[in-house]
Tab-separated table of C-alpha atoms in Angstrom:
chain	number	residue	atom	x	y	z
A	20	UNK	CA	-72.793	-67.540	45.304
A	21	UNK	CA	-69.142	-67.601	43.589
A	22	UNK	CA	-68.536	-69.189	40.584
A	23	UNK	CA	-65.633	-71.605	39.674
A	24	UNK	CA	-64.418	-68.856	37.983
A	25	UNK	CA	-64.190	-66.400	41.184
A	26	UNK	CA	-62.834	-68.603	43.068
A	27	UNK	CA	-60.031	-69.072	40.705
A	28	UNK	CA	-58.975	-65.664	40.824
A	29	UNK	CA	-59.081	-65.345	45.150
A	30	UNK	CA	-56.815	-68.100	45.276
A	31	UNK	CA	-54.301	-66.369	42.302
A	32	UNK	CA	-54.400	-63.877	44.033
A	33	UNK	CA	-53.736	-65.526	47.832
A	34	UNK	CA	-50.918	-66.948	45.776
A	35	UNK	CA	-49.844	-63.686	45.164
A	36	UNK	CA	-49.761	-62.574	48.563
A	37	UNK	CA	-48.238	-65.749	49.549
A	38	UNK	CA	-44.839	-64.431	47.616
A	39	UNK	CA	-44.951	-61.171	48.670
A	40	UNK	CA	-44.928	-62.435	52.248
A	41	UNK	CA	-41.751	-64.953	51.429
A	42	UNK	CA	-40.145	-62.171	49.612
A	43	UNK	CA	-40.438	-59.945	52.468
A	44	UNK	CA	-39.369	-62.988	54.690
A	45	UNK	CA	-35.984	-62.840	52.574
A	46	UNK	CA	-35.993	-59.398	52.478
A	47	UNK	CA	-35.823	-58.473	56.124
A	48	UNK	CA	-32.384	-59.999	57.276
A	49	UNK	CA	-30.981	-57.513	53.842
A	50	UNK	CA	-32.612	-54.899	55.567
A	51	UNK	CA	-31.499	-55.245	58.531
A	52	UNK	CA	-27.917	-55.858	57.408
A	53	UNK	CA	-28.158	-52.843	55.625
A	54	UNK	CA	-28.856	-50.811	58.909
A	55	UNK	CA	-25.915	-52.414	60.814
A	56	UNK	CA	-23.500	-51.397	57.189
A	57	UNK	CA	-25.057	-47.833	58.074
A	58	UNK	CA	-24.382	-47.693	61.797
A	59	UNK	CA	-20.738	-48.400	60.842
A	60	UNK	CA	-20.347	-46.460	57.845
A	61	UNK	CA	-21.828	-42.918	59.845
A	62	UNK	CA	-18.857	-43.063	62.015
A	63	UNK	CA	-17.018	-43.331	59.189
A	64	UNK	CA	-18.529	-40.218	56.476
A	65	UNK	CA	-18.488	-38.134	59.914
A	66	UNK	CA	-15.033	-38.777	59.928
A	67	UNK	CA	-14.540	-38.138	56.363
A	68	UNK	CA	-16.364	-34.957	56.395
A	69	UNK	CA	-14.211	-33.749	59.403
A	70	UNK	CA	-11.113	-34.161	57.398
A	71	UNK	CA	-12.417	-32.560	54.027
A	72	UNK	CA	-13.840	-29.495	56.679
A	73	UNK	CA	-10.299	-29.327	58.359
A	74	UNK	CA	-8.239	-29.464	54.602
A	75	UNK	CA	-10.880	-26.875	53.603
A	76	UNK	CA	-9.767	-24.240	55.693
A	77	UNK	CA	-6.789	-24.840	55.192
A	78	UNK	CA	-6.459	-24.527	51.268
A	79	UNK	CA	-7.149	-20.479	51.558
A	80	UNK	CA	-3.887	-20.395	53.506
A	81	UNK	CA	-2.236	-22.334	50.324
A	82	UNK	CA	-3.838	-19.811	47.881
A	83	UNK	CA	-2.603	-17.026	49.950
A	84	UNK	CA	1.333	-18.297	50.285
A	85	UNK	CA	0.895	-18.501	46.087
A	86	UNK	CA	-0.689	-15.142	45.649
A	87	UNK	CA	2.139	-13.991	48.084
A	88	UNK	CA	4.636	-15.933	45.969
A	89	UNK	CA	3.380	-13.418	42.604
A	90	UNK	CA	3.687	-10.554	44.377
A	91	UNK	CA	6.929	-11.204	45.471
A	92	UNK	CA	8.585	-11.905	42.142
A	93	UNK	CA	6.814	-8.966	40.801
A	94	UNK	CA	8.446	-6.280	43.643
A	95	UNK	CA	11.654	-8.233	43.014
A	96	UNK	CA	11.519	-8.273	39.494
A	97	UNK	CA	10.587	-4.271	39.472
A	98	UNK	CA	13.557	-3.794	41.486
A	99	UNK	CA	15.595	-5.954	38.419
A	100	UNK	CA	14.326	-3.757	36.008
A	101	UNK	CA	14.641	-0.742	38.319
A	102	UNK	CA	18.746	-1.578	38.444
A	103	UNK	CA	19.160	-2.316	34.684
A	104	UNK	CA	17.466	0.976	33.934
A	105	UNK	CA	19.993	2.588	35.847
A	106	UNK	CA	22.660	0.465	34.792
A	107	UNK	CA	21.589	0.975	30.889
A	108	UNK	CA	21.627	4.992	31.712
A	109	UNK	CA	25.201	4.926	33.061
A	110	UNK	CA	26.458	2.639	30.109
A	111	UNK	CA	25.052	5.373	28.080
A	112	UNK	CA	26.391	8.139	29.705
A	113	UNK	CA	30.106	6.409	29.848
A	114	UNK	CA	29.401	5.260	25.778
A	115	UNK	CA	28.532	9.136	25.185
A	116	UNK	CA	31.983	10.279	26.961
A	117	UNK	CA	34.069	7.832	25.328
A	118	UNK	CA	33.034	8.419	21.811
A	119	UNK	CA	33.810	11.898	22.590
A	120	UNK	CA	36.850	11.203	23.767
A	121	UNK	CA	37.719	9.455	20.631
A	122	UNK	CA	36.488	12.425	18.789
A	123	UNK	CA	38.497	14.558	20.697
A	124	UNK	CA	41.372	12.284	19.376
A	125	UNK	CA	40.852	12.354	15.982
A	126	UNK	CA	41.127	16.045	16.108
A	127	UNK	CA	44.092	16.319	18.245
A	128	UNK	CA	45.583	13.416	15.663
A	129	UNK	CA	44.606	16.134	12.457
A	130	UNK	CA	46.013	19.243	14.046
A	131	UNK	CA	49.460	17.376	14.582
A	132	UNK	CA	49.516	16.400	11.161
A	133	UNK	CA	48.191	19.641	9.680
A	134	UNK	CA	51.423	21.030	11.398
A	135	UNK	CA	53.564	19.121	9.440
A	136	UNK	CA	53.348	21.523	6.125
A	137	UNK	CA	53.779	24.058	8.604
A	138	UNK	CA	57.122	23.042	10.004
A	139	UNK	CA	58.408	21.828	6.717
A	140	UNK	CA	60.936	19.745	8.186
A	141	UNK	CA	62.564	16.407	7.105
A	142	UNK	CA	61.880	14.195	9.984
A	143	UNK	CA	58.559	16.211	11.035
A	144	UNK	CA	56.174	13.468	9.934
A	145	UNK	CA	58.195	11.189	11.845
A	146	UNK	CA	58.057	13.029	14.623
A	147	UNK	CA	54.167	13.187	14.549
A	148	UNK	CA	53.693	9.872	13.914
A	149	UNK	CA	56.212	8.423	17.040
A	150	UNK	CA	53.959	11.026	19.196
A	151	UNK	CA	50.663	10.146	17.978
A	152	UNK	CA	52.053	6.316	17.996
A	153	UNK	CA	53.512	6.738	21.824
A	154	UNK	CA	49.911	8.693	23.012
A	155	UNK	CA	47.529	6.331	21.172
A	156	UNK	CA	44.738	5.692	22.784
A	157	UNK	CA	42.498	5.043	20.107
A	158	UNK	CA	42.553	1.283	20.152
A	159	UNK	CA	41.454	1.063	23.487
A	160	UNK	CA	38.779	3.427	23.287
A	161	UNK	CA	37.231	1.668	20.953
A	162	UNK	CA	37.802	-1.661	22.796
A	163	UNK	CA	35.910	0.069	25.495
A	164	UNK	CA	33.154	1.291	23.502
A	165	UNK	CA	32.933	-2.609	22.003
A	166	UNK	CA	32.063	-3.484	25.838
A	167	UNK	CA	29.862	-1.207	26.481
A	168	UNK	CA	27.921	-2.885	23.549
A	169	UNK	CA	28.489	-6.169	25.282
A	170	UNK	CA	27.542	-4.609	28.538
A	171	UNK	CA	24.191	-3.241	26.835
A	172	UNK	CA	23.625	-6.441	24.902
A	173	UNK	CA	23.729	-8.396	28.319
A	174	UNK	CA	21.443	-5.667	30.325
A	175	UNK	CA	19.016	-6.093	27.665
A	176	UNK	CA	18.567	-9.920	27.866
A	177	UNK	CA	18.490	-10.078	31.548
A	178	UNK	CA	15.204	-7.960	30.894
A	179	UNK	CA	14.299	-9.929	28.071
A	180	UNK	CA	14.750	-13.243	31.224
A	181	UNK	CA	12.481	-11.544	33.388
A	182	UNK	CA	9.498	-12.185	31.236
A	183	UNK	CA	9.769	-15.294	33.387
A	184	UNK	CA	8.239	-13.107	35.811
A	185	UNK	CA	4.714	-12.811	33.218
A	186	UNK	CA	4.788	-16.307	32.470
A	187	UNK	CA	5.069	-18.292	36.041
A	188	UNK	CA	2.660	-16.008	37.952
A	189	UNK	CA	0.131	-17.286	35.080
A	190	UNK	CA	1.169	-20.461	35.877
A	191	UNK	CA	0.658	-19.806	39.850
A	192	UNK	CA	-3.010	-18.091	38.806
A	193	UNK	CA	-3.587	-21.067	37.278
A	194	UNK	CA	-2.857	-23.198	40.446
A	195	UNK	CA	-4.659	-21.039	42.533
A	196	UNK	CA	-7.630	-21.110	39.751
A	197	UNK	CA	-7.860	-25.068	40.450
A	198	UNK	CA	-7.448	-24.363	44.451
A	199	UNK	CA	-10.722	-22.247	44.287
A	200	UNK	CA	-12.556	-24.653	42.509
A	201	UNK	CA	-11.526	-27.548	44.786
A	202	UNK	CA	-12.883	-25.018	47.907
A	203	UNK	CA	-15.615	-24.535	45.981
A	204	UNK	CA	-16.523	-28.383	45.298
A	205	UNK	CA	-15.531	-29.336	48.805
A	206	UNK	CA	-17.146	-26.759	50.583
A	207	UNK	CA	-20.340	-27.704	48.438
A	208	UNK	CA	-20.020	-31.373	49.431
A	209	UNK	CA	-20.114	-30.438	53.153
A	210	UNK	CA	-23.094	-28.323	53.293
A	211	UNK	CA	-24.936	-31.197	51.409
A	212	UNK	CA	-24.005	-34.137	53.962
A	213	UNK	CA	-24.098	-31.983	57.037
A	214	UNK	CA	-25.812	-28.474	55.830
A	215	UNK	CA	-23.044	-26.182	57.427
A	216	UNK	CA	-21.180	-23.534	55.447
A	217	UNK	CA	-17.786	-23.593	55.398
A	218	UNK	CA	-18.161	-19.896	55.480
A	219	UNK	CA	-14.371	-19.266	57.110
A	220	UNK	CA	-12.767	-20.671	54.445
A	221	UNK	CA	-14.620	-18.171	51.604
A	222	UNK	CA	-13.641	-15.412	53.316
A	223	UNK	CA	-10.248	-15.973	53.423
A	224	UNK	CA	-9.454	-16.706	49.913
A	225	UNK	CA	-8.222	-13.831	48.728
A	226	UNK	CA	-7.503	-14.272	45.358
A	227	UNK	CA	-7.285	-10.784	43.339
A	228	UNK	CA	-10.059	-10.142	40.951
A	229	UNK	CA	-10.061	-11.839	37.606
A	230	UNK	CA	-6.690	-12.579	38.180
A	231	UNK	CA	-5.454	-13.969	34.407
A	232	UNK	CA	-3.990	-16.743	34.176
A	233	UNK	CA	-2.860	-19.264	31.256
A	234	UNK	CA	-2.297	-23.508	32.362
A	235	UNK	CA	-0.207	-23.468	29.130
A	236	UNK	CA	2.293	-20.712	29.935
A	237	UNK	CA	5.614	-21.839	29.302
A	238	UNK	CA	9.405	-20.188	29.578
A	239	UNK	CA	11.165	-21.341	26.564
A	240	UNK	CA	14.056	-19.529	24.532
A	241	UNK	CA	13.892	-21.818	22.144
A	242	UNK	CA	12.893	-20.316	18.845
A	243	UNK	CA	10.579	-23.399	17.939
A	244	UNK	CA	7.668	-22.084	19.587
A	245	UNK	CA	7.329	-18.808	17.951
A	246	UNK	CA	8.039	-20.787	14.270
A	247	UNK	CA	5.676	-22.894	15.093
A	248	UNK	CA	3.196	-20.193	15.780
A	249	UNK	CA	3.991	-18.316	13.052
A	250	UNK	CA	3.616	-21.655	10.583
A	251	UNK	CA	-0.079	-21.858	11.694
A	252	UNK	CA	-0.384	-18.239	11.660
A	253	UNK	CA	0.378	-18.068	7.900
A	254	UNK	CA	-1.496	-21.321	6.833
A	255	UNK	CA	-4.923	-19.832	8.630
A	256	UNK	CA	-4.398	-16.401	7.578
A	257	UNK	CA	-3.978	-17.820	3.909
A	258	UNK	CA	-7.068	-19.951	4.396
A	259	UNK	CA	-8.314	-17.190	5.808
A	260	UNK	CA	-7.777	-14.836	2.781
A	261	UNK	CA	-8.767	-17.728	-0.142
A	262	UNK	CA	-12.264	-17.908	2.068
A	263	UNK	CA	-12.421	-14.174	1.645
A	264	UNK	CA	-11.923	-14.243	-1.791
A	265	UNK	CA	-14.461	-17.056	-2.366
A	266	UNK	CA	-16.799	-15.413	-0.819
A	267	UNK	CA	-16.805	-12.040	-2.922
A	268	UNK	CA	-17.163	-14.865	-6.328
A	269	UNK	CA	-19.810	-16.396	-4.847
B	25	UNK	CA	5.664	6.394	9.186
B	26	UNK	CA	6.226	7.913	12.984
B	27	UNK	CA	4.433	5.175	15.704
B	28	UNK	CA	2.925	5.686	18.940
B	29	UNK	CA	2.310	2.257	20.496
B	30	UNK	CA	-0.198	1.494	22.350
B	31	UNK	CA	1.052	-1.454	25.492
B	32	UNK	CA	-1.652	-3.242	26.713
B	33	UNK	CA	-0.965	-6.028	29.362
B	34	UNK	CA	-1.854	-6.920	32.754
B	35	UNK	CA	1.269	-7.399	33.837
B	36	UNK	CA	3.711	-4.267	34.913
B	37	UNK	CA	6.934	-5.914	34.345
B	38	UNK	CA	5.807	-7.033	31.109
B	39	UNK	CA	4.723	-3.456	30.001
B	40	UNK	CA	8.168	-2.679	30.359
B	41	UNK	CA	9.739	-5.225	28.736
B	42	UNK	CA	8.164	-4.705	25.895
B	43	UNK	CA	8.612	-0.596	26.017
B	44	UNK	CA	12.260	-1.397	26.707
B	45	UNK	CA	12.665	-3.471	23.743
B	46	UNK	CA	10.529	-0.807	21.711
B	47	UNK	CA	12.976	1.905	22.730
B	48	UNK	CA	16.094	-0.457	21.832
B	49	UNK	CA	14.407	-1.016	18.125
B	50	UNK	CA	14.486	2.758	17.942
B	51	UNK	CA	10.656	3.729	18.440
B	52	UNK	CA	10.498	6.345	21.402
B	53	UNK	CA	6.546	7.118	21.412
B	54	UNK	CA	4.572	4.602	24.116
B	55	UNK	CA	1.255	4.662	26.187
B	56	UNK	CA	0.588	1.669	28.736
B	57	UNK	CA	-3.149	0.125	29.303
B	58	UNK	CA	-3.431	-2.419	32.072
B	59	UNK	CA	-6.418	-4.131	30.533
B	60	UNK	CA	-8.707	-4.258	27.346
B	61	UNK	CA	-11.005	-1.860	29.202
B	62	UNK	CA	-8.056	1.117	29.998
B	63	UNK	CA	-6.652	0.490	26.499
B	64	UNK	CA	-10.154	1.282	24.808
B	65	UNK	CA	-10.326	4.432	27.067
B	66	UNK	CA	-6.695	5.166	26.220
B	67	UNK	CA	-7.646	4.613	22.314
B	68	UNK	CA	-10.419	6.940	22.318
B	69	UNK	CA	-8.859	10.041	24.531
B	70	UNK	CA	-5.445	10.051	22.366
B	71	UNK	CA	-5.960	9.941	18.244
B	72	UNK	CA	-2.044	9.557	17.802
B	73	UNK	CA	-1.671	6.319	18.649
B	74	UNK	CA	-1.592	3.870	15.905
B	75	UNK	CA	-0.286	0.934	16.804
B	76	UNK	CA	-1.480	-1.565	19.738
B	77	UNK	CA	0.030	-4.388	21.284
B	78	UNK	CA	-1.766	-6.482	23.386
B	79	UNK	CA	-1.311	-9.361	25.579
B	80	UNK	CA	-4.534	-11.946	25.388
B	81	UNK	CA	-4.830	-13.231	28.844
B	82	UNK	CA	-6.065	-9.842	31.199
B	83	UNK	CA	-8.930	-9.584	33.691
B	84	UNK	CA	-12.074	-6.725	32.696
B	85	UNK	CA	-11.500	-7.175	29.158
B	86	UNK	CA	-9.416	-9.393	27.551
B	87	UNK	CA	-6.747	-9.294	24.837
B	88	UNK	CA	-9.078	-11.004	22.146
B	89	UNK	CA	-12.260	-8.705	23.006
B	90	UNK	CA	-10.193	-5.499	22.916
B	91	UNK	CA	-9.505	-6.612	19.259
B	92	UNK	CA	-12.917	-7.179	18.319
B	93	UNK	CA	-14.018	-3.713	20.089
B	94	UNK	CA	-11.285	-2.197	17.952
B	95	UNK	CA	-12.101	-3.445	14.574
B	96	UNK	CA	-15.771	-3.111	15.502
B	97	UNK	CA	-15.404	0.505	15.909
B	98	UNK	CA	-15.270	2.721	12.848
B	99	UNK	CA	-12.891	5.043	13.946
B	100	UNK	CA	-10.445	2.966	15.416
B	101	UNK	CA	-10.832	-0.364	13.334
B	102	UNK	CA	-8.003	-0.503	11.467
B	103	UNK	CA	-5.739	0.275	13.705
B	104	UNK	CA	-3.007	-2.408	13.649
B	105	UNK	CA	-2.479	-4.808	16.216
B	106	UNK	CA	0.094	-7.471	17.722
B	107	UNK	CA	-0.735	-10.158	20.062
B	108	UNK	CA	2.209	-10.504	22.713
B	109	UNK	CA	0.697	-13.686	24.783
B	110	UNK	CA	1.694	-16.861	26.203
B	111	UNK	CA	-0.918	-18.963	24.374
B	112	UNK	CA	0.546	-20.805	21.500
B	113	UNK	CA	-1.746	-23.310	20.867
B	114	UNK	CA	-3.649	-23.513	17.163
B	115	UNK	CA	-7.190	-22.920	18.530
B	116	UNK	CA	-6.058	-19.808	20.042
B	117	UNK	CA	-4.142	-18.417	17.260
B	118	UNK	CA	-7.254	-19.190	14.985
B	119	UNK	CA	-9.397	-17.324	17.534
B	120	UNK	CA	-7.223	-14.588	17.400
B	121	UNK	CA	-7.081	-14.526	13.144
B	122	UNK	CA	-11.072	-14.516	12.897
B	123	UNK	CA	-10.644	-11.569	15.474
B	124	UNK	CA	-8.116	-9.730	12.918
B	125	UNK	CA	-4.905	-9.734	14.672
B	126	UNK	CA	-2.539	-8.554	12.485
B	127	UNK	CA	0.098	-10.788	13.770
B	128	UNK	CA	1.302	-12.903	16.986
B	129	UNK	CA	4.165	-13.273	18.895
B	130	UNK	CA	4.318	-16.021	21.298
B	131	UNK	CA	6.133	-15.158	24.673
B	132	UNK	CA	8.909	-15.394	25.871
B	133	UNK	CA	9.655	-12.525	22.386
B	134	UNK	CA	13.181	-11.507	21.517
B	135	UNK	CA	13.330	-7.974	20.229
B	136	UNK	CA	14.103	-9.008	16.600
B	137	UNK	CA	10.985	-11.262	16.837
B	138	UNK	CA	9.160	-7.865	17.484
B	139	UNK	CA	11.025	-6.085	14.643
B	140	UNK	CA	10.159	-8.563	12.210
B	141	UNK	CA	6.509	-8.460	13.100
B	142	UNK	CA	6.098	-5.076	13.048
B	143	UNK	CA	8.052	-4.676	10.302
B	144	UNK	CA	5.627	-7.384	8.634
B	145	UNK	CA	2.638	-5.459	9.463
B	146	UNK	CA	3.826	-2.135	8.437
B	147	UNK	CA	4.678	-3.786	5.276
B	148	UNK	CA	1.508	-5.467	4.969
B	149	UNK	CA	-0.390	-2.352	5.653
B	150	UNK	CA	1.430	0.032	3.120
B	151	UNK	CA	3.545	1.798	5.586
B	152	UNK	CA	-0.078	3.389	7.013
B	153	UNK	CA	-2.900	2.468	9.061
């Protein structure tokens, strides 16, 4: 026979069951509302996914045109250099025949007045010097030979410009660094919601192997950068030496 | 003291830039490594070079590594060299200084920025390696 006791506990625990039943009660119509949000919301994520497949195929084609982008500055900057190194070799050629030619004047300049001892006339010198004046050519050789120096001057900072060349294709690795990685993500994504590869879209980026690349690369002719640079350079290389030193008294 | 550079960067137009400005300071002696990798091969097949510069940023081995190969070998390690690279930031130059770059020249470089720096290391190294 049950005790007092017992009978206690059956009807704690009926009352337990009791609220498990009313909670279920409340929790059906969530449930339910739950499955309609779902039957909406598939539609919707299918859609989704279609549109992240579709932009995933196309971002190898975006990769490509930048890669293509590099290796068109680089053939056009070869053919730059190409042309300066021929135009540097003619300035030196034409530099080489002028300053003979200016040699060639300074001796032509001493023989006329090492004939004037010879000749031992009054107006001689005079002579000579209304000659050499009338033939003088001297100036403007050397005004030529001053642009050749301009001409050099300029050839070599239009190759000192295309170091643009170095600096933006880091900056177009660097693009094409964060394009892989969004392929990479999205593709990723896709095979988890609907487990299909988005194995086109691999194979057609066609990046070059361990292409370098630097997000910070910047074109600047601005001096600041390099003092700046060379003001941490010295501070660490100092703090650098004093820890050196420490270490060989301690 | 009669240099033979060693060029090392990625980059073919920058190779040239910088042997162009070499030849312009008046050095006329030059051998070009695409990577860390080449320039370690070039290093070891040719004892007359004696002075490298390297660009940081290059795929197989990079700029930073081929310095600590270099110092880390005996026979090579003291074998001055430049960084030529577009990273300016401190971290990177600090990196570079525990790695034993003998100096660093941010690019874009003028060639009297390379002067002075290899002047300064020559100078720094008692005209010898």
């Amino acid at each position: 026979m049950m005790s007092s006791e017992n009978m206690s506990q059956l009807f704690a625990k009926l009352n337990d069951l009791k609220k498990v039943f009313t909670y279920g009660e409340r929790l059906i119509p969530v449930i339910h509302s739950l499955g309609e949000f779902m039957k909406e919301t598939v539609p919707l994520l299918e859609n989704i996914n279609r549109s992240i497949a579709e932009s995933t195929l196309k971002i190898p084609k975006a990769s490509n045109q930048i890669h293509n982008v590099t290796s068109a500055t680089e053939l056009a900057t070869t053919e730059i250099l190409d042309l300066v190194d021929v135009l540097n070799a003619d300035l030196a050629s034409i530099d080489k025949c002028v300053v003979e030619c200016l040699e060639k004047e300074k001796d032509k300049e001493d023989f006329l007045n090492s004939l004037v001892p010879m000749l031992k006339k009054e107006n001689t010198q005079a002579f000579i010097d209304e000659f050499l004046d009338r033939n003088k050519v001297t100036s403007n050789l050397k005004s030529v030979i001053d642009r050749i120096k301009k001409m050099k001057d300029d050839t070599n900072s239009i190759t000192l410009s295309l170091q643009v060349q170095d600096i933006t294709s880091q900056q177009l690795a660097t693009v094409n660094h964060l394009i892989e990685s969004v392929q990479e993500k999205l593709a990723s994504l896709i095979e988890d919601f609907d487990n299909t590869k988005i194995v086109e879209g691999h194979d057609n980026l066609n990046l070059p192997a361990g292409a370098s690349f630097d997000p910070n690369a910047r074109y600047s002719r601005s001096a600041v950068p390099q003092q700046e640079v060379d003001t941490i350079f010295n501070k660490e290389m100092q703090t650098a030496s004093q820890a050196e030193i420490d270490k060989l008294f301690n | 003291m009669n240099l033979k550079f060693l060029i090392v960067d990625d980059s073919q137009t920058m190779r040239r830039i910088v042997a162009n400005s070499l030849k312009n300071l008046g050095y006329e002696e030059f051998v070009e490594a695409s990577d860390g990798k080449d320039a370690l091969i070039k290093l070891a097949a040719d004892d007359g070079l004696n002075f490298v510069i390297t660009d940081w940023n290059m795929p197989v081995l990079s700029g930073l590594e081929l310095i600590k190969a270099i110092r880390s070998d005996e026979k090579m390690g003291k074998i001055p060299v430049l960084m030529v690279t577009t990273r300016g930031v401190k971290d990177d130059i600090i990196e570079a200084l525990k790695a034993k770059v003998n100096n660093y020249v941010v690019k874009p470089f003028t060639p009297a920025i390379l002067r002075e720096k290899i002047d300064q290391i020559l100078a720094s190294n008692g005209g010898s390696n």
